Amino acid sequence: MKKLHLASIIALAAASTTAGAWYAPYYPAPVLTPEQQQEMVKQQQAFMERQTKAMEQAMEAQRQFAEQMANQGPAATGFPGYPGAPYGYGAAPAFPEMPPMPEPGQYPDFPQMPEFAGQYPDMPEMPNAPEFGQAPEMPASAQERIKEMDAYRAQAKQRMEERRAAFKQMSEQRQAMHQARCDHRFQGMPAPMFPNMPAAPSQAAPQQQAPTPNQ
């Protein structure tokens, strides 16, 4: 009985908590009173003052450290011949000055162009044209070349005729050795059975008398 009563209490508490979380309105933001707002503004101002003071102290410490390092650097010792490292602002060596620009009209003049007239040799004169109907004279080398070409042409023609005659003689000998193969009757038949027999017996057609007209 006690356990059942305890379980009922737990279930009721869970249901009420769930219903309250689901159906309860949102929690409104707290509204500050004027006194609380003034106190918050004072706290923010005090925080900004402390932050500004800390930044000023850090900058002052950095400046003092830079001055101390500058006094201890080789530039402050006074070694002869050593330019030293400039630590201060604006102590860097200046850039070299630009060279002065030349005044207008001082550029050198361009050289004059050479005169081409009369510097080149004259072209050779054209040979005289031959008279009408006459071929121009050929040089000796060209005539010799023509004779060589004519002789070579005659030799080539003779060799060609000899080769043609040899082929013709060989063809005639082949036809004489194989006369049966070269017969025209066997050109269209692949394997004739009776080459010497005619295709049909030759018989003379019977003579017919002309019909006599009826009298």
PDB file of C-alpha atoms in Angstrom:
ATOM      1  CA  MET A   1       0.000   0.000   0.000  1.00  0.00           C
ATOM      2  CA  LYS A   2       2.808   2.353   0.802  1.00  0.00           C
ATOM      3  CA  LYS A   3       4.549   1.538  -2.476  1.00  0.00           C
ATOM      4  CA  LEU A   4       1.407   2.230  -4.464  1.00  0.00           C
ATOM      5  CA  HIS A   5       0.931   5.536  -2.646  1.00  0.00           C
ATOM      6  CA  LEU A   6       4.575   6.492  -3.359  1.00  0.00           C
ATOM      7  CA  ALA A   7       4.250   5.593  -7.061  1.00  0.00           C
ATOM      8  CA  SER A   8       1.093   7.689  -7.345  1.00  0.00           C
ATOM      9  CA  ILE A   9       2.856  10.686  -5.818  1.00  0.00           C
ATOM     10  CA  ILE A  10       5.799  10.334  -8.244  1.00  0.00           C
ATOM     11  CA  ALA A  11       3.498  10.007 -11.274  1.00  0.00           C
ATOM     12  CA  LEU A  12       1.452  13.039 -10.223  1.00  0.00           C
ATOM     13  CA  ALA A  13       4.606  15.105  -9.709  1.00  0.00           C
ATOM     14  CA  ALA A  14       5.982  14.144 -13.143  1.00  0.00           C
ATOM     15  CA  ALA A  15       2.660  14.913 -14.854  1.00  0.00           C
ATOM     16  CA  SER A  16       2.344  18.277 -13.166  1.00  0.00           C
ATOM     17  CA  THR A  17       5.938  19.187 -14.005  1.00  0.00           C
ATOM     18  CA  THR A  18       5.461  18.242 -17.662  1.00  0.00           C
ATOM     19  CA  ALA A  19       2.181  20.117 -17.923  1.00  0.00           C
ATOM     20  CA  GLY A  20       3.696  23.168 -16.297  1.00  0.00           C
ATOM     21  CA  ALA A  21       6.680  23.118 -18.609  1.00  0.00           C
ATOM     22  CA  TRP A  22       4.458  22.748 -21.671  1.00  0.00           C
ATOM     23  CA  TYR A  23       1.547  25.038 -20.903  1.00  0.00           C
ATOM     24  CA  ALA A  24       3.175  27.579 -18.573  1.00  0.00           C
ATOM     25  CA  PRO A  25       3.868  31.016 -20.108  1.00  0.00           C
ATOM     26  CA  TYR A  26       7.435  32.133 -20.869  1.00  0.00           C
ATOM     27  CA  TYR A  27       9.494  33.604 -18.090  1.00  0.00           C
ATOM     28  CA  PRO A  28       9.515  37.369 -18.459  1.00  0.00           C
ATOM     29  CA  ALA A  29      12.847  39.154 -18.475  1.00  0.00           C
ATOM     30  CA  PRO A  30      13.591  41.087 -15.333  1.00  0.00           C
ATOM     31  CA  VAL A  31      13.031  44.825 -15.622  1.00  0.00           C
ATOM     32  CA  LEU A  32      15.724  46.944 -13.987  1.00  0.00           C
ATOM     33  CA  THR A  33      14.786  49.827 -11.836  1.00  0.00           C
ATOM     34  CA  PRO A  34      16.292  53.272 -12.459  1.00  0.00           C
ATOM     35  CA  GLU A  35      18.623  52.833  -9.497  1.00  0.00           C
ATOM     36  CA  GLN A  36      19.869  49.485 -10.869  1.00  0.00           C
ATOM     37  CA  GLN A  37      20.409  51.012 -14.335  1.00  0.00           C
ATOM     38  CA  GLN A  38      22.494  53.870 -12.884  1.00  0.00           C
ATOM     39  CA  GLU A  39      24.550  51.379 -10.881  1.00  0.00           C
ATOM     40  CA  MET A  40      25.224  49.314 -14.048  1.00  0.00           C
ATOM     41  CA  VAL A  41      26.299  52.434 -15.958  1.00  0.00           C
ATOM     42  CA  LYS A  42      28.724  53.351 -13.167  1.00  0.00           C
ATOM     43  CA  GLN A  43      30.208  49.851 -13.234  1.00  0.00           C
ATOM     44  CA  GLN A  44      30.733  50.022 -17.023  1.00  0.00           C
ATOM     45  CA  GLN A  45      32.388  53.446 -16.765  1.00  0.00           C
ATOM     46  CA  ALA A  46      34.723  52.208 -14.043  1.00  0.00           C
ATOM     47  CA  PHE A  47      35.643  49.178 -16.178  1.00  0.00           C
ATOM     48  CA  MET A  48      36.422  51.357 -19.211  1.00  0.00           C
ATOM     49  CA  GLU A  49      38.575  53.697 -17.085  1.00  0.00           C
ATOM     50  CA  ARG A  50      40.567  50.777 -15.696  1.00  0.00           C
ATOM     51  CA  GLN A  51      41.057  49.337 -19.206  1.00  0.00           C
ATOM     52  CA  THR A  52      42.209  52.701 -20.610  1.00  0.00           C
ATOM     53  CA  LYS A  53      44.645  53.200 -17.736  1.00  0.00           C
ATOM     54  CA  ALA A  54      46.089  49.709 -18.240  1.00  0.00           C
ATOM     55  CA  MET A  55      46.634  50.385 -21.979  1.00  0.00           C
ATOM     56  CA  GLU A  56      48.382  53.688 -21.218  1.00  0.00           C
ATOM     57  CA  GLN A  57      50.663  51.996 -18.723  1.00  0.00           C
ATOM     58  CA  ALA A  58      51.533  49.274 -21.271  1.00  0.00           C
ATOM     59  CA  MET A  59      52.372  51.870 -23.946  1.00  0.00           C
ATOM     60  CA  GLU A  60      54.533  53.830 -21.496  1.00  0.00           C
ATOM     61  CA  ALA A  61      56.402  50.686 -20.480  1.00  0.00           C
ATOM     62  CA  GLN A  62      56.983  49.815 -24.158  1.00  0.00           C
ATOM     63  CA  ARG A  63      58.299  53.324 -24.881  1.00  0.00           C
ATOM     64  CA  GLN A  64      60.682  53.193 -21.923  1.00  0.00           C
ATOM     65  CA  PHE A  65      61.959  49.790 -23.036  1.00  0.00           C
ATOM     66  CA  ALA A  66      62.571  51.102 -26.576  1.00  0.00           C
ATOM     67  CA  GLU A  67      64.516  54.096 -25.230  1.00  0.00           C
ATOM     68  CA  GLN A  68      66.587  51.827 -23.030  1.00  0.00           C
ATOM     69  CA  MET A  69      67.431  49.535 -25.956  1.00  0.00           C
ATOM     70  CA  ALA A  70      68.301  52.534 -28.124  1.00  0.00           C
ATOM     71  CA  ASN A  71      70.734  53.835 -25.525  1.00  0.00           C
ATOM     72  CA  GLN A  72      72.372  50.419 -25.240  1.00  0.00           C
ATOM     73  CA  GLY A  73      72.633  49.834 -29.020  1.00  0.00           C
ATOM     74  CA  PRO A  74      75.861  50.099 -31.029  1.00  0.00           C
ATOM     75  CA  ALA A  75      74.693  53.419 -32.459  1.00  0.00           C
ATOM     76  CA  ALA A  76      75.017  55.019 -28.990  1.00  0.00           C
ATOM     77  CA  THR A  77      78.524  53.671 -28.279  1.00  0.00           C
ATOM     78  CA  GLY A  78      80.187  55.846 -30.895  1.00  0.00           C
ATOM     79  CA  PHE A  79      82.276  53.270 -32.750  1.00  0.00           C
ATOM     80  CA  PRO A  80      84.067  54.984 -35.677  1.00  0.00           C
ATOM     81  CA  GLY A  81      83.060  53.847 -39.112  1.00  0.00           C
ATOM     82  CA  TYR A  82      79.877  52.139 -37.942  1.00  0.00           C
ATOM     83  CA  PRO A  83      76.729  53.884 -39.151  1.00  0.00           C
ATOM     84  CA  GLY A  84      74.569  52.305 -36.471  1.00  0.00           C
ATOM     85  CA  ALA A  85      70.990  51.145 -36.602  1.00  0.00           C
ATOM     86  CA  PRO A  86      68.467  53.992 -36.537  1.00  0.00           C
ATOM     87  CA  TYR A  87      65.956  53.355 -33.762  1.00  0.00           C
ATOM     88  CA  GLY A  88      64.175  56.649 -33.823  1.00  0.00           C
ATOM     89  CA  TYR A  89      61.408  57.588 -36.255  1.00  0.00           C
ATOM     90  CA  GLY A  90      62.664  59.328 -39.377  1.00  0.00           C
ATOM     91  CA  ALA A  91      66.309  58.362 -38.851  1.00  0.00           C
ATOM     92  CA  ALA A  92      66.391  55.992 -41.847  1.00  0.00           C
ATOM     93  CA  PRO A  93      68.633  57.059 -44.736  1.00  0.00           C
ATOM     94  CA  ALA A  94      66.818  59.015 -47.383  1.00  0.00           C
ATOM     95  CA  PHE A  95      66.360  57.746 -50.896  1.00  0.00           C
ATOM     96  CA  PRO A  96      68.794  59.085 -53.491  1.00  0.00           C
ATOM     97  CA  GLU A  97      67.563  62.047 -55.417  1.00  0.00           C
ATOM     98  CA  MET A  98      66.388  61.647 -58.962  1.00  0.00           C
ATOM     99  CA  PRO A  99      68.857  62.831 -61.599  1.00  0.00           C
ATOM    100  CA  PRO A 100      67.935  66.084 -63.261  1.00  0.00           C
ATOM    101  CA  MET A 101      65.897  65.757 -66.411  1.00  0.00           C
ATOM    102  CA  PRO A 102      67.506  67.106 -69.577  1.00  0.00           C
ATOM    103  CA  GLU A 103      66.074  70.247 -70.987  1.00  0.00           C
ATOM    104  CA  PRO A 104      63.948  70.007 -74.126  1.00  0.00           C
ATOM    105  CA  GLY A 105      65.940  70.132 -77.336  1.00  0.00           C
ATOM    106  CA  GLN A 106      69.065  68.424 -76.008  1.00  0.00           C
ATOM    107  CA  TYR A 107      68.396  64.980 -77.429  1.00  0.00           C
ATOM    108  CA  PRO A 108      70.932  63.914 -80.083  1.00  0.00           C
ATOM    109  CA  ASP A 109      69.810  64.244 -83.662  1.00  0.00           C
ATOM    110  CA  PHE A 110      69.144  61.153 -85.714  1.00  0.00           C
ATOM    111  CA  PRO A 111      71.732  60.410 -88.395  1.00  0.00           C
ATOM    112  CA  GLN A 112      70.793  61.321 -91.897  1.00  0.00           C
ATOM    113  CA  MET A 113      69.658  58.598 -94.223  1.00  0.00           C
ATOM    114  CA  PRO A 114      72.190  57.735 -96.955  1.00  0.00           C
ATOM    115  CA  GLU A 115      71.418  58.683-100.494  1.00  0.00           C
ATOM    116  CA  PHE A 116      70.575  55.613-102.527  1.00  0.00           C
ATOM    117  CA  ALA A 117      70.621  57.243-105.946  1.00  0.00           C
ATOM    118  CA  GLY A 118      73.678  56.159-107.930  1.00  0.00           C
ATOM    119  CA  GLN A 119      74.990  53.710-105.315  1.00  0.00           C
ATOM    120  CA  TYR A 120      73.679  50.521-106.926  1.00  0.00           C
ATOM    121  CA  PRO A 121      75.111  49.232-110.227  1.00  0.00           C
ATOM    122  CA  ASP A 122      72.951  49.450-113.299  1.00  0.00           C
ATOM    123  CA  MET A 123      71.078  46.365-114.411  1.00  0.00           C
ATOM    124  CA  PRO A 124      72.546  44.544-117.441  1.00  0.00           C
ATOM    125  CA  GLU A 125      70.867  45.202-120.733  1.00  0.00           C
ATOM    126  CA  MET A 126      68.412  42.686-122.070  1.00  0.00           C
ATOM    127  CA  PRO A 127      69.633  40.590-125.024  1.00  0.00           C
ATOM    128  CA  ASN A 128      68.322  41.466-128.447  1.00  0.00           C
ATOM    129  CA  ALA A 129      65.207  39.573-129.443  1.00  0.00           C
ATOM    130  CA  PRO A 130      65.658  37.274-132.483  1.00  0.00           C
ATOM    131  CA  GLU A 131      64.026  38.154-135.756  1.00  0.00           C
ATOM    132  CA  PHE A 132      60.629  36.735-136.542  1.00  0.00           C
ATOM    133  CA  GLY A 133      60.819  33.131-137.741  1.00  0.00           C
ATOM    134  CA  GLN A 134      64.298  32.424-136.410  1.00  0.00           C
ATOM    135  CA  ALA A 135      64.970  30.424-133.272  1.00  0.00           C
ATOM    136  CA  PRO A 136      67.574  31.843-130.936  1.00  0.00           C
ATOM    137  CA  GLU A 137      70.968  30.241-130.987  1.00  0.00           C
ATOM    138  CA  MET A 138      71.402  27.538-128.402  1.00  0.00           C
ATOM    139  CA  PRO A 139      74.645  27.172-126.450  1.00  0.00           C
ATOM    140  CA  ALA A 140      76.986  24.281-127.225  1.00  0.00           C
ATOM    141  CA  SER A 141      76.154  22.530-123.963  1.00  0.00           C
ATOM    142  CA  ALA A 142      72.431  22.510-124.784  1.00  0.00           C
ATOM    143  CA  GLN A 143      73.049  21.069-128.263  1.00  0.00           C
ATOM    144  CA  GLU A 144      75.205  18.289-126.827  1.00  0.00           C
ATOM    145  CA  ARG A 145      72.487  17.499-124.313  1.00  0.00           C
ATOM    146  CA  ILE A 146      69.898  17.291-127.079  1.00  0.00           C
ATOM    147  CA  LYS A 147      72.107  14.861-129.011  1.00  0.00           C
ATOM    148  CA  GLU A 148      72.544  12.693-125.905  1.00  0.00           C
ATOM    149  CA  MET A 149      68.782  12.630-125.335  1.00  0.00           C
ATOM    150  CA  ASP A 150      68.124  11.668-128.969  1.00  0.00           C
ATOM    151  CA  ALA A 151      70.651   8.822-128.759  1.00  0.00           C
ATOM    152  CA  TYR A 152      69.139   7.570-125.497  1.00  0.00           C
ATOM    153  CA  ARG A 153      65.651   7.750-127.011  1.00  0.00           C
ATOM    154  CA  ALA A 154      66.763   5.699-130.030  1.00  0.00           C
ATOM    155  CA  GLN A 155      68.373   3.052-127.797  1.00  0.00           C
ATOM    156  CA  ALA A 156      65.265   2.834-125.621  1.00  0.00           C
ATOM    157  CA  LYS A 157      63.059   2.446-128.689  1.00  0.00           C
ATOM    158  CA  GLN A 158      65.290  -0.326-130.049  1.00  0.00           C
ATOM    159  CA  ARG A 159      65.245  -2.201-126.732  1.00  0.00           C
ATOM    160  CA  MET A 160      61.477  -1.867-126.569  1.00  0.00           C
ATOM    161  CA  GLU A 161      61.060  -3.303-130.089  1.00  0.00           C
ATOM    162  CA  GLU A 162      63.381  -6.209-129.267  1.00  0.00           C
ATOM    163  CA  ARG A 163      61.422  -6.958-126.097  1.00  0.00           C
ATOM    164  CA  ARG A 164      58.115  -6.789-127.992  1.00  0.00           C
ATOM    165  CA  ALA A 165      59.435  -9.203-130.648  1.00  0.00           C
ATOM    166  CA  ALA A 166      60.637 -11.627-127.948  1.00  0.00           C
ATOM    167  CA  PHE A 167      57.225 -11.571-126.241  1.00  0.00           C
ATOM    168  CA  LYS A 168      55.474 -12.139-129.552  1.00  0.00           C
ATOM    169  CA  GLN A 169      57.716 -15.114-130.405  1.00  0.00           C
ATOM    170  CA  MET A 170      57.163 -16.611-126.945  1.00  0.00           C
ATOM    171  CA  SER A 171      53.391 -16.241-127.330  1.00  0.00           C
ATOM    172  CA  GLU A 172      53.430 -17.943-130.731  1.00  0.00           C
ATOM    173  CA  GLN A 173      55.482 -20.850-129.352  1.00  0.00           C
ATOM    174  CA  ARG A 174      53.080 -21.270-126.439  1.00  0.00           C
ATOM    175  CA  GLN A 175      50.075 -21.308-128.783  1.00  0.00           C
ATOM    176  CA  ALA A 176      51.769 -23.917-131.019  1.00  0.00           C
ATOM    177  CA  MET A 177      52.542 -26.172-128.011  1.00  0.00           C
ATOM    178  CA  HIS A 178      49.007 -25.955-126.621  1.00  0.00           C
ATOM    179  CA  GLN A 179      46.876 -25.696-129.694  1.00  0.00           C
ATOM    180  CA  ALA A 180      43.934 -27.585-128.188  1.00  0.00           C
ATOM    181  CA  ARG A 181      43.829 -25.245-125.203  1.00  0.00           C
ATOM    182  CA  CYS A 182      43.818 -22.217-127.432  1.00  0.00           C
ATOM    183  CA  ASP A 183      40.934 -23.469-129.633  1.00  0.00           C
ATOM    184  CA  HIS A 184      37.997 -21.129-129.632  1.00  0.00           C
ATOM    185  CA  ARG A 185      35.535 -23.960-129.145  1.00  0.00           C
ATOM    186  CA  PHE A 186      36.749 -24.582-125.576  1.00  0.00           C
ATOM    187  CA  GLN A 187      36.864 -21.013-124.346  1.00  0.00           C
ATOM    188  CA  GLY A 188      33.345 -21.084-122.912  1.00  0.00           C
ATOM    189  CA  MET A 189      33.320 -24.699-121.632  1.00  0.00           C
ATOM    190  CA  PRO A 190      35.019 -25.541-118.352  1.00  0.00           C
ATOM    191  CA  ALA A 191      35.287 -29.370-118.930  1.00  0.00           C
ATOM    192  CA  PRO A 192      34.104 -30.624-122.371  1.00  0.00           C
ATOM    193  CA  MET A 193      33.362 -34.329-122.656  1.00  0.00           C
ATOM    194  CA  PHE A 194      33.501 -34.752-126.451  1.00  0.00           C
ATOM    195  CA  PRO A 195      35.382 -31.856-127.947  1.00  0.00           C
ATOM    196  CA  ASN A 196      35.542 -33.377-131.438  1.00  0.00           C
ATOM    197  CA  MET A 197      31.798 -34.092-131.724  1.00  0.00           C
ATOM    198  CA  PRO A 198      29.436 -31.398-132.936  1.00  0.00           C
ATOM    199  CA  ALA A 199      26.676 -30.222-130.674  1.00  0.00           C
ATOM    200  CA  ALA A 200      23.901 -31.626-133.023  1.00  0.00           C
ATOM    201  CA  PRO A 201      23.959 -33.845-136.127  1.00  0.00           C
ATOM    202  CA  SER A 202      23.994 -31.894-139.292  1.00  0.00           C
ATOM    203  CA  GLN A 203      20.983 -32.753-141.491  1.00  0.00           C
ATOM    204  CA  ALA A 204      19.866 -31.073-144.597  1.00  0.00           C
ATOM    205  CA  ALA A 205      16.507 -29.440-144.412  1.00  0.00           C
ATOM    206  CA  PRO A 206      13.828 -31.184-146.545  1.00  0.00           C
ATOM    207  CA  GLN A 207      12.890 -29.381-149.679  1.00  0.00           C
ATOM    208  CA  GLN A 208       9.294 -28.225-149.824  1.00  0.00           C
ATOM    209  CA  GLN A 209       7.378 -27.619-152.971  1.00  0.00           C
ATOM    210  CA  ALA A 210       5.820 -24.308-153.489  1.00  0.00           C
ATOM    211  CA  PRO A 211       1.987 -24.438-153.375  1.00  0.00           C
ATOM    212  CA  THR A 212       0.275 -24.158-156.724  1.00  0.00           C
ATOM    213  CA  PRO A 213      -2.472 -21.622-157.073  1.00  0.00           C
ATOM    214  CA  ASN A 214      -6.019 -22.960-157.497  1.00  0.00           C
ATOM    215  CA  GLN A 215      -7.261 -22.742-161.016  1.00  0.00           C
TER     216      GLN A 215
END
